[in-house]
GROMACS .gro file of C-alpha atoms in nm:
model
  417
    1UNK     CA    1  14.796  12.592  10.522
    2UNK     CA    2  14.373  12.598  10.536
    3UNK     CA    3  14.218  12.350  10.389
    4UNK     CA    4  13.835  12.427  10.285
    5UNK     CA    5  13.631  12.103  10.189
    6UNK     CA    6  13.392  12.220   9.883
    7UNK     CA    7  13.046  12.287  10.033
    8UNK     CA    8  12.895  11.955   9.822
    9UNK     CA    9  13.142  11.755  10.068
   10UNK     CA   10  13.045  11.933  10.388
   11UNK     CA   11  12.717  11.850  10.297
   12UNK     CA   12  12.760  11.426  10.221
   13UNK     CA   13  12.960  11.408  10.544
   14UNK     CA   14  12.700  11.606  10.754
   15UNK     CA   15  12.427  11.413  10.589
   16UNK     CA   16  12.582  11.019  10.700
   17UNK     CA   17  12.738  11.125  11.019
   18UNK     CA   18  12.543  10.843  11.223
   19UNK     CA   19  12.276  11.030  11.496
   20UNK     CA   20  12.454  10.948  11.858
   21UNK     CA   21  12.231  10.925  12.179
   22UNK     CA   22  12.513  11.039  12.454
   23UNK     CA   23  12.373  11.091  12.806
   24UNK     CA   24  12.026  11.052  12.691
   25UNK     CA   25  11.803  10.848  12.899
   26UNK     CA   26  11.500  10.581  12.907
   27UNK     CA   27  11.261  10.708  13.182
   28UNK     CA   28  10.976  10.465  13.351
   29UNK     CA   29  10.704  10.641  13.542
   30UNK     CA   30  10.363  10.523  13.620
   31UNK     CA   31  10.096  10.761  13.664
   32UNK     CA   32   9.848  10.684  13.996
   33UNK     CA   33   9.558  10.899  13.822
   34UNK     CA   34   9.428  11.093  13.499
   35UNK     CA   35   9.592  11.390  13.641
   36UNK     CA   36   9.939  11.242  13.639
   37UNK     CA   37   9.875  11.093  13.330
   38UNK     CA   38   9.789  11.441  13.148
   39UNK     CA   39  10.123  11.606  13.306
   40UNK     CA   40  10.335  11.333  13.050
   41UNK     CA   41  10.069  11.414  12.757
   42UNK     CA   42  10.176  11.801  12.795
   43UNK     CA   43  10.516  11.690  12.840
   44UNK     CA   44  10.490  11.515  12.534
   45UNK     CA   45  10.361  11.807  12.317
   46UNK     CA   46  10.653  12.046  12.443
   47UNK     CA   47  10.916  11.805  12.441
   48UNK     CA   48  11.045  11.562  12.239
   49UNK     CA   49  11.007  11.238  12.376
   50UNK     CA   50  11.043  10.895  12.191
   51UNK     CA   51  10.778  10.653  12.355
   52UNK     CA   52  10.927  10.286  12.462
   53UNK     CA   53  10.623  10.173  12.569
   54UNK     CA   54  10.355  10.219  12.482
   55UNK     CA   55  10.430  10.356  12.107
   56UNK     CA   56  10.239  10.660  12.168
   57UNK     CA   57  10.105  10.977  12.398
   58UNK     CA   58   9.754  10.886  12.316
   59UNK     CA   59   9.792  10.553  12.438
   60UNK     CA   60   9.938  10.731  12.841
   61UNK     CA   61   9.643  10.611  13.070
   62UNK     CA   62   9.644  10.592  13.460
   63UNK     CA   63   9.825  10.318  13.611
   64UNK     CA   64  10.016  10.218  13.324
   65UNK     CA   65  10.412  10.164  13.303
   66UNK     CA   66  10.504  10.409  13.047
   67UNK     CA   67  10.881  10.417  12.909
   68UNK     CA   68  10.998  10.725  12.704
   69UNK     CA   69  11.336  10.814  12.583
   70UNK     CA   70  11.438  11.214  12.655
   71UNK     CA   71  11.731  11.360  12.548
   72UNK     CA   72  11.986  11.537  12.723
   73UNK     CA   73  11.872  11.907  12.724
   74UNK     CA   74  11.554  11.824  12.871
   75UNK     CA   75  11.600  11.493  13.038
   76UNK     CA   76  11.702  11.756  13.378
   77UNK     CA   77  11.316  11.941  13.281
   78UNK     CA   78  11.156  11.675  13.292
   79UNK     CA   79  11.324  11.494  13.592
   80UNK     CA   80  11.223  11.806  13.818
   81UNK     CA   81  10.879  11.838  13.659
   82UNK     CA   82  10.775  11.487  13.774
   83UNK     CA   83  10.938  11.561  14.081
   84UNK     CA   84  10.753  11.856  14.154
   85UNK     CA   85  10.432  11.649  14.066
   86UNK     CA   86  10.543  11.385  14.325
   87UNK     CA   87  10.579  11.187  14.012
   88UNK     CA   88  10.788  10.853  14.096
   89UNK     CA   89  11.018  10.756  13.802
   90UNK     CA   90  11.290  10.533  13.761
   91UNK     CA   91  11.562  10.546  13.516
   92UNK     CA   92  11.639  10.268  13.306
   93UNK     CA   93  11.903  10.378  13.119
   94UNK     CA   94  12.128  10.627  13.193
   95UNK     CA   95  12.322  10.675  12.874
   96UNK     CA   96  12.179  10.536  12.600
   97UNK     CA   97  12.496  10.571  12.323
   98UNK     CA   98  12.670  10.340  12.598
   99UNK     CA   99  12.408  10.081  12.611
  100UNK     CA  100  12.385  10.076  12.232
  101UNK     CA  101  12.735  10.016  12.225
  102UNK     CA  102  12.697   9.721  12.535
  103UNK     CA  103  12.435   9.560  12.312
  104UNK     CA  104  12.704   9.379  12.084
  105UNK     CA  105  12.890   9.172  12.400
  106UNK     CA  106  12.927   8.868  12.184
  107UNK     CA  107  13.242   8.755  12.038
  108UNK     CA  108  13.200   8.635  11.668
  109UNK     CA  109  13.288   8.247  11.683
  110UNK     CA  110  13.451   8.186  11.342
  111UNK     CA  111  13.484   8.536  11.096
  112UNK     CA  112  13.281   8.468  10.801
  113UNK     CA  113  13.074   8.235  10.891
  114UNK     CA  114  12.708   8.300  10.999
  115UNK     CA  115  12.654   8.411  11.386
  116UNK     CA  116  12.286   8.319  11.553
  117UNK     CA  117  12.451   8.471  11.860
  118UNK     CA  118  12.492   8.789  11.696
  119UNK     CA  119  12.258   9.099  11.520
  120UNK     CA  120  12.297   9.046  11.168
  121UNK     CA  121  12.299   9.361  10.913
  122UNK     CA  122  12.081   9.348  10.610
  123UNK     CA  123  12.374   9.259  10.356
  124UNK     CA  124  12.477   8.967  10.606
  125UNK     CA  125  12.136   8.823  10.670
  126UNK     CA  126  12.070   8.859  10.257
  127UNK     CA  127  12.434   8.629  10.241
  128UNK     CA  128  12.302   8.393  10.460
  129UNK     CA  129  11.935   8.348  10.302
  130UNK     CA  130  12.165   8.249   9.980
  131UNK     CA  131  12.394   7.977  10.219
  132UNK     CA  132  12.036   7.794  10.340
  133UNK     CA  133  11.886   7.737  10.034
  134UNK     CA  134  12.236   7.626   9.893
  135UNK     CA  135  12.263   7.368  10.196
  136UNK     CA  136  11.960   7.309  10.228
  137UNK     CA  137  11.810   7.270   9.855
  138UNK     CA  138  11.541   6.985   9.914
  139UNK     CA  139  11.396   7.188  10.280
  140UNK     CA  140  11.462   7.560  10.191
  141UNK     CA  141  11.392   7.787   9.869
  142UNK     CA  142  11.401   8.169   9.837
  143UNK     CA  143  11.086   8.368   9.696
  144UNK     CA  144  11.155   8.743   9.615
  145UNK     CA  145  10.772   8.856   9.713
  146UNK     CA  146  10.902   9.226   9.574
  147UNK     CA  147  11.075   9.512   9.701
  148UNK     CA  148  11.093   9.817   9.933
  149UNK     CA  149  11.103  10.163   9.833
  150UNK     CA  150  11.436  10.214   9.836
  151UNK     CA  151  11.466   9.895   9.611
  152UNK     CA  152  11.570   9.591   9.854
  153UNK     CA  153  11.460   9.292   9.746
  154UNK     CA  154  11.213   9.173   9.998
  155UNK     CA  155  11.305   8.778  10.097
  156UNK     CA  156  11.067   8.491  10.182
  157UNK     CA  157  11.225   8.148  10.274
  158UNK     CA  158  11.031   7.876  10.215
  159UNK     CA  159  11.075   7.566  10.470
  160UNK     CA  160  10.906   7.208  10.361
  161UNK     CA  161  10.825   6.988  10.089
  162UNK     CA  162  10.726   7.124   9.723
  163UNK     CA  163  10.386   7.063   9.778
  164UNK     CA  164  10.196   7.383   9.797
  165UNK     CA  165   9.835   7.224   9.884
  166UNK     CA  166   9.959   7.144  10.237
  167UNK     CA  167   9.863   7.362  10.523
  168UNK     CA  168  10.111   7.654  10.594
  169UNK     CA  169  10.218   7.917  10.863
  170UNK     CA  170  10.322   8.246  10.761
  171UNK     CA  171  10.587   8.418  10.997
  172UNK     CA  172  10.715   8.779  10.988
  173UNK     CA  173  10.992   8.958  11.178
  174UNK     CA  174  11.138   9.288  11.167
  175UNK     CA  175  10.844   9.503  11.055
  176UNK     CA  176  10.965   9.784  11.304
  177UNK     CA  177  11.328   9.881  11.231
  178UNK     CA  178  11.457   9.878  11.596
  179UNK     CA  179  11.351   9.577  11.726
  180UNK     CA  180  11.639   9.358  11.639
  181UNK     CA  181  11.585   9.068  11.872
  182UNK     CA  182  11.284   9.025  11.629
  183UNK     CA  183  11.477   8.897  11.258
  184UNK     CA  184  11.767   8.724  11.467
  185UNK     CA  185  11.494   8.488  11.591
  186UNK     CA  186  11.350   8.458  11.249
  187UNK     CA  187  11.693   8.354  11.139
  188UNK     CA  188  11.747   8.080  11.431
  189UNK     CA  189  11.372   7.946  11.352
  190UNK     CA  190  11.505   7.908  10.973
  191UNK     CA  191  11.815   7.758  11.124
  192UNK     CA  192  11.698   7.517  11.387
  193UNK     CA  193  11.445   7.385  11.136
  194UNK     CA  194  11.646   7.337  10.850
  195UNK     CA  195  11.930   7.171  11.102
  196UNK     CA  196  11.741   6.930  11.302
  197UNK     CA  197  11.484   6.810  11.052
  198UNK     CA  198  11.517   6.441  11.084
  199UNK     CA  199  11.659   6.436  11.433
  200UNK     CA  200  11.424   6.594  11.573
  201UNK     CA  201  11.091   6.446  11.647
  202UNK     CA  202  10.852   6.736  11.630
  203UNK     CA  203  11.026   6.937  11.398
  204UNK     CA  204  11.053   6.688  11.130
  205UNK     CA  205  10.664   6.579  11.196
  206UNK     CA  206  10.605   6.930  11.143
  207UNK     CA  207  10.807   6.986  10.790
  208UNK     CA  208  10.697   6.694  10.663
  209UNK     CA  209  10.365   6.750  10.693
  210UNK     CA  210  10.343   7.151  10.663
  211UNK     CA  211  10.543   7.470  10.503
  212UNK     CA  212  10.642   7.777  10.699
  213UNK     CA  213  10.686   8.103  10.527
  214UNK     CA  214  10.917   8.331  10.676
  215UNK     CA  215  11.012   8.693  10.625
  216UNK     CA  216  11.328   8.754  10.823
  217UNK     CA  217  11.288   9.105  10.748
  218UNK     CA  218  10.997   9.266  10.663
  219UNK     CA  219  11.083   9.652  10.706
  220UNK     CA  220  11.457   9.625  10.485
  221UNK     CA  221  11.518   9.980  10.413
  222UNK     CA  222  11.382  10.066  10.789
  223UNK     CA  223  11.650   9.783  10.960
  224UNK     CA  224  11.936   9.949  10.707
  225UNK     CA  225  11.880  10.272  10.853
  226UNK     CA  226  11.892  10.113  11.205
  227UNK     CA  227  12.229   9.962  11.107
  228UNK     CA  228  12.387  10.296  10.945
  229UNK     CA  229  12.168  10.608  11.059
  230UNK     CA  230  11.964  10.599  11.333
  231UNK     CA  231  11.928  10.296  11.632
  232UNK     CA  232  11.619  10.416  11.732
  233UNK     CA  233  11.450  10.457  11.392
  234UNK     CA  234  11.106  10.245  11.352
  235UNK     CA  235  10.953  10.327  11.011
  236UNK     CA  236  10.989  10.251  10.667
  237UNK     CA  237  11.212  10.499  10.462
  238UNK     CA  238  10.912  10.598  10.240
  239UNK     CA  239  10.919  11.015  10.130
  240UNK     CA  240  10.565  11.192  10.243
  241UNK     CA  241  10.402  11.433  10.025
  242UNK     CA  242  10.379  11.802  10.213
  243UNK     CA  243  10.635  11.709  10.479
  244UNK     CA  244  10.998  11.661  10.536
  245UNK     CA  245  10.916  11.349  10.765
  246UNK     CA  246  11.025  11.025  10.677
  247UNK     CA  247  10.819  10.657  10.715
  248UNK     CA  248  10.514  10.474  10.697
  249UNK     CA  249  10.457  10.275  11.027
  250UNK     CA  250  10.392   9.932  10.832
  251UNK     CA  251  10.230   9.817  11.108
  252UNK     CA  252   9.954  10.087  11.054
  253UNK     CA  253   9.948  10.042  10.740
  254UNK     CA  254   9.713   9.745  10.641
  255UNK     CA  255   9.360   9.800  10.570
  256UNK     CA  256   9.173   9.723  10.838
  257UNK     CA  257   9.041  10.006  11.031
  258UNK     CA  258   9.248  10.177  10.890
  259UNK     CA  259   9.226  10.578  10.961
  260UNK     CA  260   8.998  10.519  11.254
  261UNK     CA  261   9.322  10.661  11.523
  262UNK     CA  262   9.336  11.024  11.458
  263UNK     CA  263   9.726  11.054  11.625
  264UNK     CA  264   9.813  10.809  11.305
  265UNK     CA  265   9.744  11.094  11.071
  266UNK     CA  266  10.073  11.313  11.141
  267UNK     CA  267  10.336  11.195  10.867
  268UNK     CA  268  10.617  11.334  11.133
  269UNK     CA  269  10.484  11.063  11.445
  270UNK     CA  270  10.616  10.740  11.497
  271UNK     CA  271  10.274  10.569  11.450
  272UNK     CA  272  10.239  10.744  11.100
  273UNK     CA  273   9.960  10.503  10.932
  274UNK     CA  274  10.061  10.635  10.562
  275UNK     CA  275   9.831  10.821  10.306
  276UNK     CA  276   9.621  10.497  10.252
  277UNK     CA  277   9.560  10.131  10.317
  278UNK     CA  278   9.845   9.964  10.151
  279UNK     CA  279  10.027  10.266  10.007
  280UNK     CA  280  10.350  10.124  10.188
  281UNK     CA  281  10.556   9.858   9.895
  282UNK     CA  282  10.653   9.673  10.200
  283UNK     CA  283  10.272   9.663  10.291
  284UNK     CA  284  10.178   9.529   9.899
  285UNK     CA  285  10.398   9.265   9.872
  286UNK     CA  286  10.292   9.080  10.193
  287UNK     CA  287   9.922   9.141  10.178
  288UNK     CA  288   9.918   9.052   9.778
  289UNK     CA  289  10.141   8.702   9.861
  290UNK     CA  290   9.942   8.592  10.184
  291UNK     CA  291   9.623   8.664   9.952
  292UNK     CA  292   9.729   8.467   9.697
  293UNK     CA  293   9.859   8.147   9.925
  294UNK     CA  294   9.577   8.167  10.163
  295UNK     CA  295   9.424   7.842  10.058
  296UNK     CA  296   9.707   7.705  10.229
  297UNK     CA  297   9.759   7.951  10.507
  298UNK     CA  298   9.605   7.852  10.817
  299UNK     CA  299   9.836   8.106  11.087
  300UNK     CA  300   9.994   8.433  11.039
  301UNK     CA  301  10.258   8.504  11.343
  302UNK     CA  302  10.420   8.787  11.394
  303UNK     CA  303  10.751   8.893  11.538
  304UNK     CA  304  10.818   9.237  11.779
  305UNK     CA  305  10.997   9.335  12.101
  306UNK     CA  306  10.971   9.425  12.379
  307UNK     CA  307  10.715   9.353  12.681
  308UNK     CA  308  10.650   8.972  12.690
  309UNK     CA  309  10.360   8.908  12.548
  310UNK     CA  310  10.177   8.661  12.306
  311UNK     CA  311   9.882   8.886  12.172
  312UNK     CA  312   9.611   8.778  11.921
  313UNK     CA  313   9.313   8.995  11.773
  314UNK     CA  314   9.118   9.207  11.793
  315UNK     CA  315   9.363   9.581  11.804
  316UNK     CA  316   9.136   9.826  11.682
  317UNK     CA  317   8.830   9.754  11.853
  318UNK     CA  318   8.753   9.576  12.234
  319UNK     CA  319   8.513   9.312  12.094
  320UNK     CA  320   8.611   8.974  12.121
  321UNK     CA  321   8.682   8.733  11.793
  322UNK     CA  322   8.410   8.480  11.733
  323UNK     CA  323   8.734   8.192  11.860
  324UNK     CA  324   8.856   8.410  12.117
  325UNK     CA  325   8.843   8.101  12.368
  326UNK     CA  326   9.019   7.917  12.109
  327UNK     CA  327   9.273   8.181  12.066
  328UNK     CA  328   9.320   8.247  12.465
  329UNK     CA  329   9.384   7.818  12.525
  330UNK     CA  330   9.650   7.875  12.246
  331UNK     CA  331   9.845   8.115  12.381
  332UNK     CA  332   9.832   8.065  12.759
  333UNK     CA  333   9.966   7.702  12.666
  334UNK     CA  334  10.233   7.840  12.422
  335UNK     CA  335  10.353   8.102  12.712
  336UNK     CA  336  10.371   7.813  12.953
  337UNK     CA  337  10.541   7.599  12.705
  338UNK     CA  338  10.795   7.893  12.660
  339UNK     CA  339  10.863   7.966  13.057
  340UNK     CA  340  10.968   7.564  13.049
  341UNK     CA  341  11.259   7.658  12.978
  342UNK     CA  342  11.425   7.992  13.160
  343UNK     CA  343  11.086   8.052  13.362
  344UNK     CA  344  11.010   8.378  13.148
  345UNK     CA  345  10.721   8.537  13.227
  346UNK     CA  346  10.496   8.629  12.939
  347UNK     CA  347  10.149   8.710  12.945
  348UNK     CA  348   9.911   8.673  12.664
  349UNK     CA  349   9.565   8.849  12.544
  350UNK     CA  350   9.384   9.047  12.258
  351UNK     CA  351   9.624   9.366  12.156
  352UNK     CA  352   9.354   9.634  12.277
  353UNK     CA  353   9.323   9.515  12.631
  354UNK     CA  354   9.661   9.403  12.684
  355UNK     CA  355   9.910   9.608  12.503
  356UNK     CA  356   9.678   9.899  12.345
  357UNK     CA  357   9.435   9.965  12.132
  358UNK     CA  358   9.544   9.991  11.731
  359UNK     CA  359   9.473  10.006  11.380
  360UNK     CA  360   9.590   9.911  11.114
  361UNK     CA  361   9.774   9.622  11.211
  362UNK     CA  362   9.920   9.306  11.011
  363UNK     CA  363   9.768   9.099  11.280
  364UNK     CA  364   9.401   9.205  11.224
  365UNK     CA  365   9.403   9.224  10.884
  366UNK     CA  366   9.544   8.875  10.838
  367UNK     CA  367   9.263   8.770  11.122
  368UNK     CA  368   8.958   8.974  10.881
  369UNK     CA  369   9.093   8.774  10.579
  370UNK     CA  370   9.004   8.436  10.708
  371UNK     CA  371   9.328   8.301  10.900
  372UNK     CA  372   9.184   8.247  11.198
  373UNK     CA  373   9.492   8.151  11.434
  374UNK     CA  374   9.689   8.473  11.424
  375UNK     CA  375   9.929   8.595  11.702
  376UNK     CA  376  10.213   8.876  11.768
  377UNK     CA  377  10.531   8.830  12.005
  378UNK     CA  378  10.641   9.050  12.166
  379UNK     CA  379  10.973   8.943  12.281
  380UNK     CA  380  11.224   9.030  12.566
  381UNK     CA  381  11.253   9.185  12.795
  382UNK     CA  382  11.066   9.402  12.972
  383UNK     CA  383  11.238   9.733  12.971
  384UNK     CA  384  11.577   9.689  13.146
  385UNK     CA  385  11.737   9.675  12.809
  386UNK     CA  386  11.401   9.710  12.604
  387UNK     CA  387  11.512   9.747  12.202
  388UNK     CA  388  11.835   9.709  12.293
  389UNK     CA  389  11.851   9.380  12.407
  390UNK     CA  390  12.231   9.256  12.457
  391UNK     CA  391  12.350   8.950  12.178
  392UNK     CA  392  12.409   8.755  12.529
  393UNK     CA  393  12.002   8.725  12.548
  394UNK     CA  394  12.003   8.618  12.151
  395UNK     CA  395  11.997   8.245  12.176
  396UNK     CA  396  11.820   8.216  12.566
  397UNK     CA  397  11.518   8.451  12.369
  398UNK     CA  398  11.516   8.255  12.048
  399UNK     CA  399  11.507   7.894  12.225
  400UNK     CA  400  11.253   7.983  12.451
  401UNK     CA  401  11.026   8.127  12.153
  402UNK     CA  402  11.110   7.839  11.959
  403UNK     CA  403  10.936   7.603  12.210
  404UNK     CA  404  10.615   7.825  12.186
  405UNK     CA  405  10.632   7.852  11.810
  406UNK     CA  406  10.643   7.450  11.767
  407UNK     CA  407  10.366   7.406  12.006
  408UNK     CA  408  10.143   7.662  11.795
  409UNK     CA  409  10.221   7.465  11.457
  410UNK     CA  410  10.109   7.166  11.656
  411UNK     CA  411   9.817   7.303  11.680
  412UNK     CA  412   9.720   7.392  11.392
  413UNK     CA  413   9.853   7.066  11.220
  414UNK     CA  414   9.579   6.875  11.415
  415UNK     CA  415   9.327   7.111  11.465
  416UNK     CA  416   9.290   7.314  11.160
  417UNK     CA  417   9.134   7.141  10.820
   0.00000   0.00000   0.00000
């Protein structure tokens, strides 16, 4: 006997049926001149790649290690076309459904109970926000600063005394969907600070004297797509007028040069900058709270994978900030401070020289409102595994950072008024 599923059916199954990457690869090349460097552009515009590193074709410059992902139809084009071009590439990752599936590689310790070892989903890490204030009532309370589009509450812990007058450092993680490493360190920060206040020396110096704000996850609705749709998504989940394309990149999405990147204009790219400063709910609800705490405020840091780096302002143009010395003496001693402990290499600079130039970003904006000690991670590694980091490298990541974070609130403890 047939049996025919009603077309409505056909329809909800198609439409959740999880996108798969089978056989598809990450590709590293490294163009030697402009020439090289155009061949990926035109790739690019006849092909669809999905840009590692950096986020974008416009970024592709000569001598600079650009990863893409390609998929399986026209990973074998592509392959011969830089061959032909005398192109050297290297492959670093063959299948990338396999390596997505070789990212979880950690056992859970005890069911039910909270993992640091392990990526989190979004209705997990929303559990566990509930378990630290609960444990933690006199070090740890729960703002709701608002909510996404898709209507997630948006979470900020609060670590420290009740006192709002003392100084404070805001942290974000998870503002681009993919990058996972990015909210479990958020969660171990939370963790480790709630845990050894009292035993340890710095961190309790540190809490009793200041309050950290952190959003574990900044881009919700983004991260839940990441979980149940789509690894590799970035963006929010935000609908675009005119177009069928998806997502705001948050991270273009504050107003500060805004619109001054034409490739940020196309609702379907990666890098989409949204319809205007702010337009993004995610975007409100952390501009409108750091705005209305910055009395207090005296760092912004914010969370990303992958390269190793520790970046600080300016993104959208090359000049310098007037502390730039300041700012460089901060982070080369935070990056040493972190390679104390598993000799990782990070290096450390303003975003447009080091990474690539951008607008837009949470990290300027926060800068061009008056909180003048502002930095990005960008966490492990650097490209082996890139966004798909394996849970073994969790808690090695997250200590390291940890080490670099302390040493910035330090800092600005005794050197900010």
């Amino acid at each position: 006997m047939r049996f025919i599923l009603p077309l409505g059916w056909i329809a909800t199954i198609l439409a959740v049926a999880p996108v798969r990457f089978d056989r598809e690869k990450v590709l590293r090349v490294k163009p030697q001149d402009e020439k090289q460097a155009n061949i990926i552009k035109d790739l690019a515009k006849t092909n669809q790649l999905d840009f590692w590193y950096p986020d974008a074709t416009h970024h592709v410059a000569a001598n600079m290690t650009i990863d893409f992902r390609v998929s399986e139809k026209e990973s074998q084009f592509i392959q011969s076309t830089l061959d032909q071009n005398k192109m050297h590439y290297e492959i670093l990752i063959h299948d990338l459904q396999e390596e997505i599936e070789k990212q979880f590689d950690v056992k859970e310790d005890i069911p039910g109970r909270h993992s640091y070892a392990k990526y989190n989903n979004w209705d997990k890490i929303v559990g566990w926000t509930e378990k630290m204030v609960h444990k933690h009532p006199e070090m740890v309370s729960r703002i709701k600063i608002g909510t996404t589009v898709e209507d997630n509450p948006l979470y900020v812990l609060k670590i420290g005394k009740r006192d709002e007058r003392r100084k404070a450092i805001f942290m974000d993680c998870g503002i681009h969907a993919r990058e996972w490493i990015s909210p479990a360190f958020c969660q171990w920060f939370v963790y480790q600070a709630a845990k050894t206040y009292g035993k340890n020396k710095i961190m309790t110096k540190l809490l009793d004297r200041m309050n950290f704000y952190v959003l574990p996850v900044f881009n919700v609705d983004g991260y839940i797509w990441s979980w149940t749709q789509n690894r590799m998504w970035r963006k929010n989940r935000s609908k675009n007028q005119n177009s069928k394309c998806i997502g705001t990149d948050l991270n273009r999405n504050f107003n500060v040069s805004w619109n001054s990147f034409p490739n940020t204009k196309n609702p379907c790219a990666d890098i989409y900058q949204g319809p205007e400063p702010e337009s993004e709910k995610e975007t409100k609800a952390v501009t409108d709270f750091i705005r209305s705490h910055l009395k207090s405020i005296k760092a912004y840091i914010t969370f990303h994978s992958y390269s190793q780096m520790l970046l600080f302002p300016y993104g959208y143009t090359s000049k310098l900030p007037r502390n730039h010395e300041n700012l460089a003496k901060v982070a080369k001693i935070g990056t040493d401070v972190l390679a104390t402990r598993y000799e990782t290499h990070y290096i450390y600079g303003p975003i447009a020289s080091t990474i690539y130039p951008m607008s837009g970003s949470s990290l300027d904006w926060a800068y061009n409102l008056g909180i003048k000690h502002t930095f990005a991670f960008e966490l492990r590694d650097k490209g082996k595994f890139g966004f798909l980091l394996p849970e073994s490298l969790i808690k090695p990541t997250c200590k390291e950072t940890l080490l670099a974070v302390k040493f910035i609130a330090k800092y600005i403890l005794k050197h900010t008024s």
